[in-house]
């Protein structure tokens, strides 16, 4: 069976999502690049201004007996310490695996999308259909190779499941076979498929009343750690070339109202009252029961590069119904 996916309505998005992240599903993802595109993807990955640029390729997702064909998706390299701009040679020969982020809604019709491949759309309807194209109701997903040499291939999946079983807000994932093609070579690896933490992730998990809040990606950057002790040195903002805030706003970024995050940081650090009174402050700012589970499981799992150790690698979402912070592991 084959389904050509040009727009959102070409597939049942909820059904696709459930199959995509079902561990029992038989899934194989193929990304097919021109040599020029995948070589530029590699070389642009070390360029501060171009590293987040998407590069055109065709994608086929084989899932449980059906080929879902997504012509002209966008792909780029993902990761900070895992980037390798020599993973492919100019002639298309592969040297090593890398992480990818894949976007199915790229239009490639201006230099913000791509600076060497410009798509001319026949009409606005076709362009709008592409902008609305989704994969399981999401614009993007990540695929990550086994960079940390986990012999079981399942430690991270086990960790995410531990968070999910406690009812915490956490991303879905799966193990999938991935084929990366150039015009002259092919590389096949077992990859971890990861749901992106973004506006679609929030909308899937929260009611309409709850889902319009600020989502922050919290990492240790050149501005400092995301340790919730201060908001000096422009540590809160929207990421751009040569500006990497520790608290990077991922939703509502056209408005940039950081009042709730600044109030959280200020209140938690300036409240010097007794423990019982401090608890009142904490409960008014943070979804406390979720945070206790989040903190306990982070300790049990033993991630050395998370909020406890390096003030790194977590997301924070402010529920728009009660303005309380929810911590999301990454």
C-alpha positions as a Python dict, from the first residue, in 0.01 Angstrom:
ca = {
    (1, 'X'): (0, 0, 0),
    (2, 'X'): (117, 355, -70),
    (3, 'X'): (-17, 691, 48),
    (4, 'X'): (111, 1017, -100),
    (5, 'X'): (105, 1274, 180),
    (6, 'X'): (79, 1626, 40),
    (7, 'X'): (-135, 1780, 313),
    (8, 'X'): (-268, 1727, 663),
    (9, 'X'): (-589, 1553, 554),
    (10, 'X'): (-414, 1283, 352),
    (11, 'X'): (-370, 1071, 666),
    (12, 'X'): (-560, 1017, 992),
    (13, 'X'): (-324, 1216, 1214),
    (14, 'X'): (-423, 1062, 1550),
    (15, 'X'): (-407, 707, 1415),
    (16, 'X'): (-69, 776, 1253),
    (17, 'X'): (65, 923, 1580),
    (18, 'X'): (-43, 620, 1781),
    (19, 'X'): (116, 378, 1533),
    (20, 'X'): (433, 588, 1496),
    (21, 'X'): (507, 567, 1868),
    (22, 'X'): (383, 213, 1926),
    (23, 'X'): (678, -13, 2010),
    (24, 'X'): (509, -303, 1832),
    (25, 'X'): (495, -115, 1501),
    (26, 'X'): (724, -218, 1216),
    (27, 'X'): (875, 113, 1099),
    (28, 'X'): (1147, 204, 849),
    (29, 'X'): (1225, 565, 756),
    (30, 'X'): (1412, 649, 435),
    (31, 'X'): (1552, 996, 360),
    (32, 'X'): (1672, 1045, 1),
    (33, 'X'): (1904, 1341, -70),
    (34, 'X'): (2074, 1488, -370),
    (35, 'X'): (2451, 1493, -313),
    (36, 'X'): (2452, 1873, -308),
    (37, 'X'): (2181, 1888, -42),
    (38, 'X'): (2331, 1640, 203),
    (39, 'X'): (2682, 1784, 162),
    (40, 'X'): (2555, 2134, 234),
    (41, 'X'): (2357, 1996, 529),
    (42, 'X'): (2686, 1866, 669),
    (43, 'X'): (2891, 2180, 604),
    (44, 'X'): (2619, 2424, 717),
    (45, 'X'): (2595, 2244, 1052),
    (46, 'X'): (2905, 2423, 1184),
    (47, 'X'): (2794, 2766, 1055),
    (48, 'X'): (2633, 2976, 1329),
    (49, 'X'): (2394, 3143, 1085),
    (50, 'X'): (2308, 2841, 871),
    (51, 'X'): (2312, 2545, 1112),
    (52, 'X'): (1932, 2544, 1153),
    (53, 'X'): (1861, 2567, 780),
    (54, 'X'): (1655, 2279, 638),
    (55, 'X'): (1772, 2091, 331),
    (56, 'X'): (1540, 1920, 81),
    (57, 'X'): (1501, 1544, 61),
    (58, 'X'): (1224, 1295, -9),
    (59, 'X'): (1099, 1079, 276),
    (60, 'X'): (923, 742, 282),
    (61, 'X'): (791, 609, 611),
    (62, 'X'): (718, 238, 586),
    (63, 'X'): (483, 151, 873),
    (64, 'X'): (299, -176, 926),
    (65, 'X'): (265, -260, 557),
    (66, 'X'): (203, 90, 418),
    (67, 'X'): (447, 332, 253),
    (68, 'X'): (373, 695, 342),
    (69, 'X'): (546, 913, 83),
    (70, 'X'): (637, 1270, 182),
    (71, 'X'): (796, 1440, -116),
    (72, 'X'): (1030, 1733, -46),
    (73, 'X'): (1060, 1744, 332),
    (74, 'X'): (1330, 1941, 513),
    (75, 'X'): (1612, 1790, 719),
    (76, 'X'): (1895, 1936, 922),
    (77, 'X'): (2154, 1813, 1168),
    (78, 'X'): (2051, 1810, 1533),
    (79, 'X'): (2258, 1829, 1852),
    (80, 'X'): (2534, 2033, 2011),
    (81, 'X'): (2819, 1797, 2099),
    (82, 'X'): (2722, 1538, 1836),
    (83, 'X'): (2756, 1748, 1520),
    (84, 'X'): (2998, 1620, 1258),
    (85, 'X'): (3036, 1823, 940),
    (86, 'X'): (3250, 1546, 787),
    (87, 'X'): (2983, 1277, 813),
    (88, 'X'): (2944, 1280, 433),
    (89, 'X'): (3184, 1367, 153),
    (90, 'X'): (3110, 1594, -143),
    (91, 'X'): (3068, 1289, -367),
    (92, 'X'): (2793, 1156, -137),
    (93, 'X'): (2998, 890, 44),
    (94, 'X'): (2901, 851, 411),
    (95, 'X'): (3159, 838, 690),
    (96, 'X'): (2951, 834, 1010),
    (97, 'X'): (2595, 872, 1144),
    (98, 'X'): (2454, 1197, 1287),
    (99, 'X'): (2131, 1309, 1450),
    (100, 'X'): (1859, 1463, 1227),
    (101, 'X'): (1557, 1685, 1273),
    (102, 'X'): (1295, 1635, 1000),
    (103, 'X'): (1028, 1892, 911),
    (104, 'X'): (739, 1807, 677),
    (105, 'X'): (600, 2161, 634),
    (106, 'X'): (895, 2339, 469),
    (107, 'X'): (801, 2539, 157),
    (108, 'X'): (1154, 2625, 36),
    (109, 'X'): (1034, 2941, -137),
    (110, 'X'): (1262, 3199, 27),
    (111, 'X'): (1611, 3224, 174),
    (112, 'X'): (1478, 3175, 527),
    (113, 'X'): (1400, 2817, 421),
    (114, 'X'): (1709, 2759, 210),
    (115, 'X'): (1972, 2972, 33),
    (116, 'X'): (2043, 2746, -266),
    (117, 'X'): (1716, 2567, -342),
    (118, 'X'): (1416, 2790, -416),
    (119, 'X'): (1079, 2629, -491),
    (120, 'X'): (834, 2807, -722),
    (121, 'X'): (478, 2718, -623),
    (122, 'X'): (213, 2694, -893),
    (123, 'X'): (-50, 2851, -668),
    (124, 'X'): (-112, 2956, -307),
    (125, 'X'): (-338, 2658, -236),
    (126, 'X'): (-57, 2410, -294),
    (127, 'X'): (180, 2617, -80),
    (128, 'X'): (-72, 2643, 201),
    (129, 'X'): (-132, 2268, 184),
    (130, 'X'): (242, 2213, 234),
    (131, 'X'): (254, 2459, 527),
    (132, 'X'): (-24, 2259, 694),
    (133, 'X'): (123, 1916, 620),
    (134, 'X'): (172, 1715, 938),
    (135, 'X'): (312, 1381, 1049),
    (136, 'X'): (100, 1258, 1339),
    (137, 'X'): (-26, 1615, 1391),
    (138, 'X'): (333, 1741, 1427),
    (139, 'X'): (546, 1953, 1196),
    (140, 'X'): (870, 1783, 1299),
    (141, 'X'): (1031, 1482, 1462),
    (142, 'X'): (1386, 1392, 1565),
    (143, 'X'): (1589, 1080, 1491),
    (144, 'X'): (1899, 1013, 1703),
    (145, 'X'): (2164, 748, 1646),
    (146, 'X'): (2318, 549, 1931),
    (147, 'X'): (2581, 812, 2013),
    (148, 'X'): (2637, 693, 2371),
    (149, 'X'): (2690, 329, 2270),
    (150, 'X'): (2402, 189, 2472),
    (151, 'X'): (2429, -183, 2399),
    (152, 'X'): (2062, -235, 2483),
    (153, 'X'): (1945, 59, 2266),
    (154, 'X'): (1665, 110, 2520),
    (155, 'X'): (1798, 296, 2825),
    (156, 'X'): (1657, 632, 2722),
    (157, 'X'): (1326, 477, 2617),
    (158, 'X'): (1309, 300, 2956),
    (159, 'X'): (1377, 633, 3131),
    (160, 'X'): (1103, 816, 2940),
    (161, 'X'): (861, 533, 3014),
    (162, 'X'): (940, 564, 3385),
    (163, 'X'): (837, 932, 3373),
    (164, 'X'): (527, 852, 3167),
    (165, 'X'): (412, 577, 3403),
    (166, 'X'): (405, 835, 3684),
    (167, 'X'): (173, 1051, 3475),
    (168, 'X'): (433, 1316, 3398),
    (169, 'X'): (445, 1528, 3083),
    (170, 'X'): (701, 1356, 2860),
    (171, 'X'): (774, 1302, 2492),
    (172, 'X'): (700, 980, 2304),
    (173, 'X'): (975, 779, 2136),
    (174, 'X'): (1039, 457, 1947),
    (175, 'X'): (1314, 254, 1782),
    (176, 'X'): (1314, 263, 1401),
    (177, 'X'): (1533, 150, 1115),
    (178, 'X'): (1660, 452, 919),
    (179, 'X'): (1809, 458, 568),
    (180, 'X'): (1996, 772, 463),
    (181, 'X'): (2055, 792, 88),
    (182, 'X'): (2272, 1018, -123),
    (183, 'X'): (2283, 976, -500),
    (184, 'X'): (2587, 750, -464),
    (185, 'X'): (2573, 585, -120),
    (186, 'X'): (2343, 452, 152),
    (187, 'X'): (2379, 441, 530),
    (188, 'X'): (2148, 227, 748),
    (189, 'X'): (2131, 259, 1127),
    (190, 'X'): (1896, 184, 1414),
    (191, 'X'): (1777, 524, 1534),
    (192, 'X'): (1567, 647, 1823),
    (193, 'X'): (1261, 834, 1698),
    (194, 'X'): (1170, 1123, 1929),
    (195, 'X'): (867, 1347, 1943),
    (196, 'X'): (963, 1716, 1948),
    (197, 'X'): (874, 1927, 2251),
    (198, 'X'): (701, 2225, 2089),
    (199, 'X'): (359, 2387, 2052),
    (200, 'X'): (206, 2073, 1895),
    (201, 'X'): (341, 1865, 2185),
    (202, 'X'): (170, 2101, 2432),
    (203, 'X'): (-159, 2108, 2238),
    (204, 'X'): (-174, 1728, 2235),
    (205, 'X'): (-138, 1706, 2613),
    (206, 'X'): (-330, 2004, 2749),
    (207, 'X'): (-679, 2147, 2705),
    (208, 'X'): (-734, 2457, 2494),
    (209, 'X'): (-756, 2664, 2813),
    (210, 'X'): (-424, 2526, 2936),
    (211, 'X'): (-225, 2514, 2611),
    (212, 'X'): (-143, 2877, 2528),
    (213, 'X'): (134, 2932, 2785),
    (214, 'X'): (508, 2984, 2750),
    (215, 'X'): (733, 2684, 2683),
    (216, 'X'): (1106, 2721, 2756),
    (217, 'X'): (1394, 2497, 2655),
    (218, 'X'): (1636, 2515, 2950),
    (219, 'X'): (2005, 2445, 2885),
    (220, 'X'): (2353, 2542, 3002),
    (221, 'X'): (2471, 2790, 2737),
    (222, 'X'): (2741, 3054, 2707),
    (223, 'X'): (2502, 3278, 2904),
    (224, 'X'): (2522, 3045, 3203),
    (225, 'X'): (2333, 2752, 3357),
    (226, 'X'): (1953, 2722, 3371),
    (227, 'X'): (1974, 2692, 3751),
    (228, 'X'): (1674, 2914, 3838),
    (229, 'X'): (1884, 3153, 4049),
    (230, 'X'): (1884, 3472, 3838),
    (231, 'X'): (1775, 3624, 3510),
    (232, 'X'): (2065, 3860, 3447),
    (233, 'X'): (2297, 3867, 3143),
    (234, 'X'): (2005, 3828, 2900),
    (235, 'X'): (1970, 3468, 3011),
    (236, 'X'): (1601, 3460, 2907),
    (237, 'X'): (1496, 3520, 2547),
    (238, 'X'): (1442, 3378, 2198),
    (239, 'X'): (1739, 3206, 2038),
    (240, 'X'): (1894, 3363, 1728),
    (241, 'X'): (2236, 3342, 1559),
    (242, 'X'): (2505, 3428, 1815),
    (243, 'X'): (2246, 3453, 2095),
    (244, 'X'): (2172, 3140, 2297),
    (245, 'X'): (1970, 3213, 2610),
    (246, 'X'): (1968, 2953, 2885),
    (247, 'X'): (1590, 2984, 2892),
    (248, 'X'): (1492, 2976, 2526),
    (249, 'X'): (1126, 3066, 2461),
    (250, 'X'): (971, 2818, 2215),
    (251, 'X'): (607, 2939, 2209),
    (252, 'X'): (457, 3291, 2198),
    (253, 'X'): (797, 3408, 2077),
    (254, 'X'): (645, 3700, 1886),
    (255, 'X'): (526, 3854, 2214),
    (256, 'X'): (816, 3776, 2452),
    (257, 'X'): (650, 3822, 2789),
    (258, 'X'): (876, 3656, 3046),
    (259, 'X'): (692, 3782, 3354),
    (260, 'X'): (599, 3438, 3491),
    (261, 'X'): (950, 3293, 3462),
    (262, 'X'): (1112, 3599, 3617),
    (263, 'X'): (859, 3595, 3900),
    (264, 'X'): (928, 3224, 3959),
    (265, 'X'): (1305, 3279, 3979),
    (266, 'X'): (1273, 3589, 4195),
    (267, 'X'): (1018, 3441, 4435),
    (268, 'X'): (1199, 3112, 4491),
    (269, 'X'): (1528, 3286, 4567),
    (270, 'X'): (1408, 3582, 4774),
    (271, 'X'): (1159, 3402, 5000),
    (272, 'X'): (1349, 3350, 5328),
    (273, 'X'): (1052, 3251, 5541),
    (274, 'X'): (1013, 2920, 5725),
    (275, 'X'): (977, 2592, 5536),
    (276, 'X'): (599, 2580, 5580),
    (277, 'X'): (560, 2935, 5453),
    (278, 'X'): (805, 2873, 5169),
    (279, 'X'): (593, 2573, 5070),
    (280, 'X'): (300, 2809, 5013),
    (281, 'X'): (513, 3016, 4775),
    (282, 'X'): (633, 2706, 4590),
    (283, 'X'): (283, 2562, 4558),
    (284, 'X'): (155, 2888, 4411),
    (285, 'X'): (424, 2890, 4138),
    (286, 'X'): (494, 2525, 4050),
    (287, 'X'): (281, 2218, 3987),
    (288, 'X'): (426, 2071, 4305),
    (289, 'X'): (321, 1705, 4290),
    (290, 'X'): (451, 1676, 3933),
    (291, 'X'): (776, 1843, 4029),
    (292, 'X'): (834, 1607, 4323),
    (293, 'X'): (792, 1306, 4091),
    (294, 'X'): (1010, 1473, 3827),
    (295, 'X'): (1288, 1539, 4081),
    (296, 'X'): (1268, 1193, 4238),
    (297, 'X'): (1278, 1009, 3906),
    (298, 'X'): (1562, 1230, 3779),
    (299, 'X'): (1762, 1114, 4083),
    (300, 'X'): (1667, 747, 4044),
    (301, 'X'): (1750, 742, 3671),
    (302, 'X'): (2083, 912, 3738),
    (303, 'X'): (2116, 1136, 3434),
    (304, 'X'): (2451, 1318, 3481),
    (305, 'X'): (2356, 1603, 3247),
    (306, 'X'): (2016, 1716, 3374),
    (307, 'X'): (1867, 1990, 3594),
    (308, 'X'): (2026, 1852, 3916),
    (309, 'X'): (2383, 1820, 3793),
    (310, 'X'): (2455, 2069, 3515),
    (311, 'X'): (2137, 2281, 3533),
    (312, 'X'): (2079, 2154, 3182),
    (313, 'X'): (1846, 1958, 2953),
    (314, 'X'): (1491, 2017, 3069),
    (315, 'X'): (1186, 2209, 2951),
    (316, 'X'): (956, 2426, 3156),
    (317, 'X'): (595, 2498, 3058),
    (318, 'X'): (370, 2757, 3222),
    (319, 'X'): (13, 2623, 3217),
    (320, 'X'): (-204, 2906, 3081),
    (321, 'X'): (-495, 2809, 3308),
    (322, 'X'): (-321, 2848, 3645),
    (323, 'X'): (20, 2996, 3541),
    (324, 'X'): (205, 2721, 3729),
    (325, 'X'): (535, 2581, 3598),
    (326, 'X'): (552, 2219, 3482),
    (327, 'X'): (895, 2057, 3440),
    (328, 'X'): (949, 1828, 3140),
    (329, 'X'): (1250, 1593, 3125),
    (330, 'X'): (1475, 1582, 2821),
}
